[in-house]
Amino acid sequence: MMGPLLDRSCYRRVWTLVGVVLALGEMATAMAASETGAVWERFRTGQYETCLATAQQAIKDGAYSTQWRLLEIESLLALGRYPEAAQRADAALRDSRTDIRLLRLAHTAYQQNGQAAPAAEMLGMIYRIASYRRSEYLSGQEVVALGQSLLLLGVEPRVVLENFYNAALRNDPNCREAYLAIGALALAKQDYKLAADRYQDALQRFGDDPDVHYGLAQAFYHSDRQAMVAALDAALQVNARHVPALILRAEHQIDAEDRTAAAKSLDRVFAINPWYPDAWAYRAVLAHLANEANAVGGHRAKALKYWPTNPRVDYLIGRKLSQNYRFAESAACQRQALRFDANYLPAKIQLAEDLLRLGDEQEGWTLADEVNKKDPYNVEAYNLVNLHKTMSGFTTLTAEGLLVKMDQREAAIYGDRVVELLAQARTALSEKYGLKLDTPAIVELFPSQQDFAVRTFGMPGVEGFLGVCFGKVVTANSPRAAPAFNWQSMLWHEFCHVVTLSLTANKMPRWLSEGISVYEESQRHPTWGQQMTPEYRRMILGGELTPIGGLSAAFLSPKTPLHLQFAYYEAALVVEFFVARAGVDALKAILADLAQGREINAAIAQHVGPLDQIEKEFAALARQRAQSLAPGVDWEQPSPEQVDPTDPEAVAQWLSKHPNSYWALGLQAAGPLADRRWEQAKAPLQKMIALYPQQVGRDNAYQRLAEVHRHLGETKEEGQVLVTWAGLSSDAAEAYLRLLELGWEQENWAQVVENAERYLTVYPLLPTMYWRLGRACEELGRADAAVPAYQRLLLLDPADPVDIHYRLARLLQERDPAAAKRHVLEALADAPRFRAGHKLLLTMPAQGESQ
């Protein structure tokens, strides 16, 4: 028998040697990690050339860590040296074909070079590795790279999120890549809140990280541009060469129509990466918007230089054109993207949206359904599919040049009024601006604000809009979906957009389109549109007037909702100024120039005057309007430190020195109103009205004084105040309703009719309004008006349908005996012992007889 090859002392020496080797290996790994970690930090601050040189030197010196290969390839990609990145990926893979991070990065390098087969091979290798390697033996970075690869292979996003990204965080709460991946996945699925939450968590954990700031900026893009800009500034503060952040800034500048600044941002990108596809795509967008057709193709070709079938390029060009209302051009771009890759879902859902906004609904809904089936987690597609089911129950009303889609019940109640108003707008505005619409305009009214938001913006939760026009398609809230507003003025406003956007082929800045629409509201009715307010006065005199050349930015990034409303007012005032200075023909000439692709400021200079000169003149006009608002009012408002608004004596003392202080008069009235000391509230309210008779906003003096008179039993005086208020406002529903009640009590039927009609322009779905309108018309002998009022009332589930059927039967007895008989039979079916109904039925001829 042979003995052991080594004695015990030899075994001890061998294991000691193994321990030393392992310890040295761990020390080397730690040193390498520390060294590469420092270089990665420089990479995150934009020192790409330095990082590349350092990585290549380390590889040349024999460094074995995969981190150096990753750093080298990432640096080459960041600098736009795509062929070299693919070559170095080839070399790295000869040394290691099992590192998931390397395989994932190689996939990116091959893809950027249009090498579809090797890119697909990388994903296949990752999948095979994942099938036999347990995730607990992978680092957090490898788990994230695996999850990203599985997403590309079509694995369900929720599975990737839970089993890979969240798992990586559970195993390593400091896995930065997991935070970034979760945020990116949330952005891809339009869950912007989740994205923002994860990026903010990452900022708390990791501090100033440019990639995290950039992700947060993306999350705020659709909801809060000020927060987005702040996040971009933070990213670029850490890394001034962060290319994605510079691209997003350029996109924002394009949205603000600051195309010069956008071009400069793109130039900064080219100085870093001369072949970045997204940058050349946005260069093509700028050329499109500048009507530089020859340049578009050249920029697009550069975007596709290394990856000739990259679907993202045409998708990006089209998406930005769509956001500029160039829906037909965007649709063409999306179709090209889908020719490159039929399964590229961002292009498919964008094409669906574009077609729906162009009125090509059949294909648009079909595409949305296809995306939803392919990716059930695509929020936009899911919302559109559900909306389509809702809209399948809508009624379509038609008239010359019009298709109006409404909820069936609402269409039956007031749809004819909608069609009549739109027909008037179509005739008046088309004639004024010289437009001949060759296809019908489509107007869709939604009883649900969320459905309106999905149809308009692709997702619910977007508020602050009553209607939106895409060209020949208008989407709007019905009166049931929003707080009280005059739906007639809203539809007039939106149809004016149909006219101006059609005239310019959607090539006009938002401020001018909105300005003309608000201006035309006021031309139609003096109470429509916008009026000067104390808030607008303060903003103008406080230096917040936006120069004409920068008005688009006022709509894109308003500081507050008030600033957005002020932008509408200022834009309308600019249009009024143009018309007063140069005439309507000059305005029409500007629209004609825009249709030919001319830049807005050049068109203004040609037809109105040099921009610097007219901006000075306009600013003077705006100041004059502001100063002329209630000139007898003392607008000064002391700070709380100067005058305590809760101290009546302090307010009274201020008022003794400032007897026309609107602020103090309001406070002087507020105390007695709160204490129900009606007589004491009367004088300050009357003085407020005398000083500022045009004020009809929220809690105006008319409203409060009418309340005072009502509580004092001064019905005549109350009516006089309400009549003045109602005549100054297009949406004073409270005044209309009270005047109607007073007219009813006094049997002033003309007053009842007038204010019922006014009320219906704000809210056409109140049963009581149709009941009183019908009764008043009966009393006035206006059967032709009473009949439709009662017919609409029947659709609103009235409290006493028997009486309504009976009244209709009497009113229709002479002119439509058959309808009259149907109504009396309906009344008797509900009330078989209704004697008046039986008597009326006996007066009607039997079937086949004549009266």
mmCIF file of C-alpha atoms in Angstrom, residues 645-649 666-682 685 704 707-708 711-712:
data_model
loop_
_atom_site.group_PDB
_atom_site.id
_atom_site.type_symbol
_atom_site.label_atom_id
_atom_site.label_comp_id
_atom_site.label_asym_id
_atom_site.label_seq_id
_atom_site.Cartn_x
_atom_site.Cartn_y
_atom_site.Cartn_z
ATOM 1 C CA PRO A 645 -55.911 92.606 7.573
ATOM 2 C CA THR A 646 -57.622 90.859 10.519
ATOM 3 C CA ASP A 647 -57.736 94.100 12.575
ATOM 4 C CA PRO A 648 -60.830 96.159 11.608
ATOM 5 C CA GLU A 649 -59.453 99.277 13.291
ATOM 6 C CA GLY A 666 -63.186 94.574 0.293
ATOM 7 C CA LEU A 667 -62.061 93.890 3.856
ATOM 8 C CA GLN A 668 -64.497 96.456 5.225
ATOM 9 C CA ALA A 669 -67.317 94.561 3.512
ATOM 10 C CA ALA A 670 -66.043 91.080 4.408
ATOM 11 C CA GLY A 671 -66.427 91.492 8.179
ATOM 12 C CA PRO A 672 -70.112 92.480 8.155
ATOM 13 C CA LEU A 673 -70.869 89.815 5.540
ATOM 14 C CA ALA A 674 -69.324 87.143 7.753
ATOM 15 C CA ASP A 675 -71.312 88.429 10.749
ATOM 16 C CA ARG A 676 -74.505 88.822 8.688
ATOM 17 C CA ARG A 677 -74.572 92.584 9.355
ATOM 18 C CA TRP A 678 -76.048 93.166 5.938
ATOM 19 C CA GLU A 679 -76.758 96.885 6.159
ATOM 20 C CA GLN A 680 -73.176 97.673 7.145
ATOM 21 C CA ALA A 681 -71.808 95.696 4.200
ATOM 22 C CA LYS A 682 -73.851 97.653 1.675
ATOM 23 C CA LEU A 685 -69.770 97.122 -1.773
ATOM 24 C CA ARG A 704 -71.961 90.024 -2.618
ATOM 25 C CA GLU A 707 -76.696 88.690 -1.451
ATOM 26 C CA VAL A 708 -77.008 91.673 0.885
ATOM 27 C CA HIS A 711 -81.198 89.102 2.931
ATOM 28 C CA LEU A 712 -82.621 92.589 3.472
#
